[in-house]
Short mmCIF file of C-alpha atoms in Angstrom, two decimals:
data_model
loop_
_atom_site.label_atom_id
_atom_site.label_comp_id
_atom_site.label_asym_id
_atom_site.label_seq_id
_atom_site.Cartn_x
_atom_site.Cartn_y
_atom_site.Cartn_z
CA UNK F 1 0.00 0.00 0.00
CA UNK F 2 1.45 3.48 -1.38
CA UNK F 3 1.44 6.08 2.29
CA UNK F 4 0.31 9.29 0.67
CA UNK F 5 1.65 12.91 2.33
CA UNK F 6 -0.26 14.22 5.05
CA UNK F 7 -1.57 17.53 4.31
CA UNK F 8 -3.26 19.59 7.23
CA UNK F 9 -6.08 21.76 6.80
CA UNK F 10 -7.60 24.73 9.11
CA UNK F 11 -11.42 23.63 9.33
CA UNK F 12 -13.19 20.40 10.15
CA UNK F 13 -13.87 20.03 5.83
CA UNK F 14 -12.70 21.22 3.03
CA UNK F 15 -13.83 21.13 -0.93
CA UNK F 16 -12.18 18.55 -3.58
CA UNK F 17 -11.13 21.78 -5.67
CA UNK F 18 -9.29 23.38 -2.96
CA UNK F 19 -7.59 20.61 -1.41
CA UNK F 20 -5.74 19.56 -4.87
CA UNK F 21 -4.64 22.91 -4.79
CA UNK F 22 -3.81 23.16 -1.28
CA UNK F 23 -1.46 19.83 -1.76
CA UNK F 24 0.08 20.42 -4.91
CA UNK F 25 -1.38 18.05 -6.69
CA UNK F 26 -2.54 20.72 -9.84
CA UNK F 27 -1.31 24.02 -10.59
CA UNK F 28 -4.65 25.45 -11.09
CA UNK F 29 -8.01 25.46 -10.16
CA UNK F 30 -8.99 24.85 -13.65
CA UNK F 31 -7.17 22.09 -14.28
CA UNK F 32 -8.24 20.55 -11.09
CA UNK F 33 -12.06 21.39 -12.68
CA UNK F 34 -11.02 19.16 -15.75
CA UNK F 35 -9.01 16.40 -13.50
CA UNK F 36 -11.90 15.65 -11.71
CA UNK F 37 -14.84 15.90 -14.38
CA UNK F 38 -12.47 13.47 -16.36
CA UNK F 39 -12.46 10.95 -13.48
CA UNK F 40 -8.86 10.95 -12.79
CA UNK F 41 -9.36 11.96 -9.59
CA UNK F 42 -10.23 9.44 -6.30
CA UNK F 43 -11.25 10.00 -2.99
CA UNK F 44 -10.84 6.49 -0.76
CA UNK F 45 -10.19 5.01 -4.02
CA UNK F 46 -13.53 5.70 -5.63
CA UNK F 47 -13.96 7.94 -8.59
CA UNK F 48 -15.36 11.12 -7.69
CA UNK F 49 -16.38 14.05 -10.29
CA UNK F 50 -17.94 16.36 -7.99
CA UNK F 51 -15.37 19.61 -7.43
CA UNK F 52 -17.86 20.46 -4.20
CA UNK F 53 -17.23 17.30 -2.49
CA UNK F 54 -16.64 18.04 0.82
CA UNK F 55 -13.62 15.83 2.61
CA UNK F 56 -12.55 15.59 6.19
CA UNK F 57 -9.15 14.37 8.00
CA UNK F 58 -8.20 11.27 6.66
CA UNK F 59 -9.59 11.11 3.57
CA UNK F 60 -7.04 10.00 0.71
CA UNK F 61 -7.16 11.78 -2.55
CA UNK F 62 -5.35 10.21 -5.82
CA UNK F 63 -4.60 11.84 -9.44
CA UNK F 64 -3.93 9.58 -12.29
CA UNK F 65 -1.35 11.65 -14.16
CA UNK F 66 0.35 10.49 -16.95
CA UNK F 67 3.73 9.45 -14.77
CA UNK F 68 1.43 7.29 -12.39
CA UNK F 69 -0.87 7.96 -9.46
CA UNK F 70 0.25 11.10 -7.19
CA UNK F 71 -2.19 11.71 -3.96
CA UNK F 72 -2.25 13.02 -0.36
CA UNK F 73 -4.08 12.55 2.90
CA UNK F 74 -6.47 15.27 4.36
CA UNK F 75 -5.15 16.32 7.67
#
C-alpha cells in the first residue's frame, strides 16, 4: 500500500477543488475542474467528479497523471 503525504487543513472540511490545490497536486483550479470531471481523480479510491465534495481528515485523494498515481491525505 502506497502512504500518501499528510496535508493539514484549518477547518473540520474542506472542498475537492481546494484541497488539490492546497497539496500540490494541480497548478490550477482549472485544471483541477477538468481532473476531476475526467475521473482521474479518487477519494478512498472511488472515482469522484464532484469539485464540491466536501472531505474531512483522513480522507485520501489520488490523481492519475500520466507518470502514475500522485495523492495526499487530508489532515
Amino acid at each position: 500500500m502506497t502512504t500518501h503525504p499528510t496535508v493539514p487543513i484549518s477547518d473540520d472540511v474542506i472542498r475537492l477543488g481546494q484541497f488539490l490545490k492546497l497539496a500540490s497536486l494541480v497548478d490550477s483550479g482549472a485544471q483541477a475542474r477538468d481532473l476531476i470531471s475526467e475521473g482521474e481523480v479518487k477519494v478512498n479510491g472511488e472515482v469522484d467528479v464532484r469539485r464540491g465534495r466536501q472531505l474531512h481528515r483522513g480522507d485520501v485523494v489520488t490523481v492519475d497523471v500520466p507518470t502514475g498515481v500522485i495523492g495526499a491525505t487530508v489532515g
